Short mmCIF file of C-alpha atoms in Angstrom, two decimals:
data_model
loop_
_atom_site.label_atom_id
_atom_site.label_comp_id
_atom_site.label_asym_id
_atom_site.label_seq_id
_atom_site.Cartn_x
_atom_site.Cartn_y
_atom_site.Cartn_z
CA GLN L 3 11.34 81.63 4.57
CA VAL L 4 10.37 81.22 8.20
CA GLN L 5 13.22 80.14 10.45
CA LEU L 6 13.30 79.49 14.16
CA VAL L 7 16.75 79.14 15.73
CA GLN L 8 16.99 77.88 19.29
CA SER L 9 19.80 78.15 21.81
CA GLY L 10 22.14 75.26 22.44
CA ALA L 11 21.92 72.28 24.72
CA GLU L 12 22.08 72.87 28.47
CA VAL L 13 23.09 70.77 31.47
CA LYS L 14 21.74 71.94 34.80
CA ARG L 15 21.76 70.80 38.42
CA PRO L 16 18.50 70.01 40.20
CA GLY L 17 17.00 73.16 41.68
CA ALA L 18 18.57 75.43 39.07
CA SER L 19 16.84 77.39 36.32
CA VAL L 20 17.25 77.29 32.56
CA LYS L 21 16.40 79.89 29.94
CA VAL L 22 15.93 78.76 26.34
CA SER L 23 15.78 81.24 23.49
CA CYS L 24 14.08 81.08 20.10
CA LYS L 25 15.12 83.64 17.48
CA VAL L 26 12.86 84.00 14.50
CA SER L 27 13.31 85.34 11.00
CA GLY L 28 11.33 85.40 7.80
CA TYR L 29 8.11 86.72 9.32
CA ILE L 30 6.81 89.53 11.50
CA PHE L 31 7.70 88.37 15.00
CA SER L 32 4.95 90.29 16.77
CA GLY L 33 2.25 89.00 14.44
CA TYR L 34 2.13 85.41 15.69
CA TYR L 35 1.86 83.44 18.91
CA MET L 36 4.89 81.61 20.20
CA ASN L 37 4.20 78.27 21.82
CA TRP L 38 6.54 76.09 23.81
CA VAL L 39 6.30 72.30 23.74
CA ARG L 40 8.51 69.76 25.47
CA GLN L 41 9.29 66.15 24.77
CA VAL L 42 10.86 63.84 27.32
CA PRO L 43 13.24 61.46 25.50
CA GLY L 44 11.32 58.56 23.99
CA GLN L 45 7.97 60.04 24.95
CA GLY L 46 5.25 62.26 23.52
CA LEU L 47 4.69 65.99 23.19
CA GLU L 48 3.53 68.25 26.00
CA TRP L 49 2.30 71.81 25.54
CA MET L 50 3.69 74.27 28.08
CA GLY L 51 2.06 77.53 27.06
CA TRP L 52 2.20 80.47 24.68
CA ILE L 53 3.17 84.10 24.59
CA ASN L 54 1.72 86.80 22.38
CA PRO L 55 4.86 88.66 21.30
CA ASN L 56 2.84 91.75 20.47
CA SER L 57 1.20 92.26 23.86
CA GLY L 58 3.35 90.07 26.09
CA ASP L 59 0.25 88.20 27.25
CA THR L 60 0.88 84.63 28.28
CA ASN L 61 -1.17 81.46 28.75
CA TYR L 62 0.54 78.69 30.69
CA ALA L 63 -0.60 75.12 31.10
CA GLN L 64 -1.66 74.64 34.71
CA LYS L 65 1.04 72.03 35.23
CA PHE L 66 3.74 74.64 34.58
CA GLN L 67 2.19 77.66 36.31
CA GLY L 68 4.53 78.99 38.95
CA GLY L 69 7.52 77.31 37.34
CA VAL L 70 7.67 78.67 33.81
CA THR L 71 8.08 82.21 32.53
CA MET L 72 7.74 83.14 28.87
CA THR L 73 9.05 86.47 27.70
CA ARG L 74 10.10 88.13 24.49
CA ASP L 75 12.38 90.84 23.12
CA THR L 76 10.73 92.25 20.04
CA SER L 77 13.81 94.32 19.16
CA ILE L 78 15.70 91.14 18.32
CA SER L 79 12.71 88.94 17.37
CA THR L 80 13.45 86.48 20.14
CA ALA L 81 11.23 84.60 22.54
CA TYR L 82 12.41 83.04 25.79
CA MET L 83 11.20 80.24 28.02
CA GLU L 84 12.60 80.03 31.53
CA LEU L 85 11.95 77.01 33.71
CA SER L 86 12.86 77.17 37.37
CA ARG L 87 13.37 74.68 40.18
CA LEU L 88 14.44 72.01 37.76
CA THR L 89 14.13 68.32 38.56
CA SER L 90 15.24 65.25 36.66
CA GLY L 91 11.72 65.07 35.27
CA ASP L 92 12.41 68.27 33.33
CA THR L 93 15.05 66.54 31.23
CA ALA L 94 13.60 66.94 27.77
CA VAL L 95 13.83 68.57 24.38
CA TYR L 96 12.14 71.96 24.40
CA TYR L 97 10.63 73.25 21.16
CA CYS L 98 9.33 76.66 20.20
CA ALA L 99 6.54 76.67 17.63
CA ILE L 100 4.55 79.47 16.05
CA ALA L 101 0.83 79.77 15.49
CA ASP L 102 -1.13 82.44 13.66
CA TYR L 103 -3.66 82.89 16.46
CA SER L 104 -4.14 81.94 20.08
CA LEU L 105 -6.19 78.97 18.85
CA ASP L 106 -4.23 77.65 15.91
CA ALA L 107 -2.10 74.73 14.85
CA PHE L 108 1.66 75.02 15.14
CA HIS L 109 2.79 75.79 11.64
CA PHE L 110 6.52 76.06 12.15
CA TRP L 111 8.76 74.54 14.79
CA GLY L 112 12.25 75.23 16.01
CA PRO L 113 14.79 72.39 15.99
CA GLY L 114 14.58 71.90 19.73
CA THR L 115 16.90 72.48 22.68
CA MET L 116 17.97 69.56 24.83
CA VAL L 117 17.95 70.34 28.54
CA THR L 118 19.50 67.75 30.83
CA VAL L 119 18.99 67.97 34.58
CA SER L 120 21.52 65.89 36.47
CA SER L 121 23.40 66.03 39.71
CA GLU W 2 -8.70 68.90 29.77
CA ILE W 3 -9.36 67.08 26.49
CA VAL W 4 -7.65 63.70 26.37
CA LEU W 5 -6.66 62.36 22.96
CA THR W 6 -6.28 58.63 22.44
CA GLN W 7 -4.31 57.14 19.57
CA SER W 8 -4.33 53.41 19.17
CA PRO W 9 -2.66 51.21 18.40
CA GLY W 10 0.72 52.55 19.37
CA THR W 11 2.40 51.00 16.34
CA LEU W 12 1.18 50.11 12.87
CA SER W 13 3.20 48.16 10.32
CA PHE W 14 2.86 48.60 6.59
CA SER W 15 4.71 47.97 3.38
CA PRO W 16 5.64 50.90 1.11
CA GLY W 17 2.80 51.69 -1.27
CA GLU W 18 0.10 50.57 1.15
CA ARG W 19 -2.65 52.78 2.50
CA ALA W 20 -2.40 53.76 6.17
CA THR W 21 -5.27 54.91 8.34
CA LEU W 22 -4.47 56.38 11.75
CA SER W 23 -7.05 57.21 14.37
CA CYS W 24 -7.36 59.77 17.15
CA ARG W 25 -10.29 59.88 19.55
CA ALA W 26 -11.07 62.89 21.74
CA SER W 27 -12.60 62.59 25.21
CA GLN W 28 -15.03 65.41 24.36
CA SER W 29 -16.02 67.61 21.47
CA ILE W 30 -13.25 69.82 20.07
CA THR W 31 -14.14 73.43 19.36
CA SER W 32 -14.39 74.11 15.63
CA ASN W 33 -12.67 70.79 14.94
CA TYR W 34 -9.37 72.39 15.89
CA LEU W 35 -7.47 69.14 15.53
CA ALA W 36 -4.06 68.91 13.87
CA TRP W 37 -1.77 66.09 12.81
CA TYR W 38 2.01 66.20 12.94
CA GLN W 39 4.70 63.91 11.63
CA GLN W 40 7.90 63.43 13.60
CA ARG W 41 10.91 61.64 12.17
CA PRO W 42 13.71 60.47 14.48
CA GLY W 43 15.85 63.33 15.70
CA GLN W 44 13.65 65.97 14.10
CA ALA W 45 11.04 68.44 15.23
CA PRO W 46 7.40 67.71 14.49
CA ARG W 47 6.03 68.91 11.14
CA LEU W 48 2.47 70.09 10.64
CA LEU W 49 0.54 67.97 8.13
CA ILE W 50 -3.15 68.70 8.75
CA TYR W 51 -4.96 71.50 10.60
CA ALA W 52 -8.63 71.99 11.46
CA ALA W 53 -9.18 68.25 10.97
CA SER W 54 -8.93 68.28 7.19
CA GLY W 55 -6.91 71.27 5.98
CA ARG W 56 -3.61 70.31 4.40
CA ALA W 57 -0.67 72.45 5.51
CA ALA W 58 1.48 74.26 2.97
CA GLY W 59 3.84 71.99 1.07
CA ILE W 60 2.29 68.74 2.29
CA PRO W 61 1.76 66.11 -0.43
CA ASP W 62 -1.84 65.31 -1.30
CA ARG W 63 -1.39 61.67 -0.27
CA PHE W 64 -2.00 62.99 3.27
CA SER W 65 -5.61 63.70 4.18
CA GLY W 66 -7.61 64.19 7.35
CA SER W 67 -11.23 63.66 8.28
CA GLU W 68 -13.50 63.74 11.30
CA SER W 69 -16.66 62.18 12.57
CA GLY W 70 -17.77 63.68 15.85
CA THR W 71 -14.96 63.08 18.29
CA ASP W 72 -13.16 60.61 16.03
CA PHE W 73 -10.47 61.91 13.73
CA THR W 74 -8.55 60.10 11.01
CA LEU W 75 -5.31 60.70 9.17
CA THR W 76 -5.00 58.78 5.92
CA ILE W 77 -1.83 58.30 3.93
CA SER W 78 -2.98 56.99 0.56
CA ARG W 79 0.29 55.39 -0.55
CA LEU W 80 3.14 55.13 1.89
CA GLU W 81 6.47 56.46 0.69
CA PRO W 82 9.72 55.47 2.44
CA GLU W 83 9.94 58.88 4.11
CA ASP W 84 6.49 58.47 5.66
CA PHE W 85 7.63 55.89 8.20
CA ALA W 86 7.63 58.02 11.33
CA VAL W 87 5.59 58.85 14.42
CA TYR W 88 2.31 60.73 14.01
CA TYR W 89 0.69 62.85 16.71
CA CYS W 90 -2.74 64.38 16.86
CA HIS W 91 -3.15 67.68 18.71
CA GLN W 92 -6.19 69.63 19.83
CA TYR W 93 -5.88 73.40 20.05
CA GLY W 94 -9.53 74.27 20.50
CA SER W 95 -9.33 74.75 24.24
CA SER W 96 -6.63 75.33 26.77
CA PRO W 97 -4.69 73.37 27.84
CA PHE W 98 -3.79 72.23 24.36
CA THR W 99 -3.13 68.51 24.36
CA PHE W 100 -1.44 65.89 22.20
CA GLY W 101 -2.19 62.25 21.66
CA PRO W 102 0.49 59.70 22.66
CA GLY W 103 1.42 59.12 19.03
CA THR W 104 1.24 56.26 16.54
CA LYS W 105 4.43 54.89 15.09
CA VAL W 106 4.19 53.79 11.47
CA ASP W 107 6.93 51.33 10.74
CA ILE W 108 7.95 49.11 7.88
CA LYS W 109 6.49 45.62 7.77
#
């Protein structure tokens, strides 16, 4: 069955960067789009962007352009989301979620990675 | 950017009741690419409905979705105890993808 395993919780200082990983199993990694969604504690969901693991093409939400980088390592079926210049407003749970196409619902989600930004 | 509105923020029901949740889009959504997710406390969202009315794999048939123009509805025919959660609508027809603010379904 499809499984997405995310890296563990992180605590970062303002201005630092964080890199969250999402390792997948149970399906062909390069055959689906990997989306990243964040959720500030007690609030709603916010889409950050996607990466096509096959081509490496990315599509970032304008809000995150210049601050987020999505990459992948197909040899280990793992996608990464790096967020730079962190502020307290980036404190959130970060989810990876897969879609069959660039325009598709998110069929499977990772368990989430809590990132806390605090001085 | 397509803005999704879900109101009210909270709905209260008794188990066994029928629940109807609404989601309104600020403009037409390409191909009715509108999904519904359920999120229980401490868990990741779970896909229930895609393309407005398609039921995702493994989702009980008490969950159904419909659309009328820019108005979308999620119906839970008979609420089970595990259905008390937060429900989000999500449009993926045009970038940036957006989510509604969510509707919490709690126990009356």
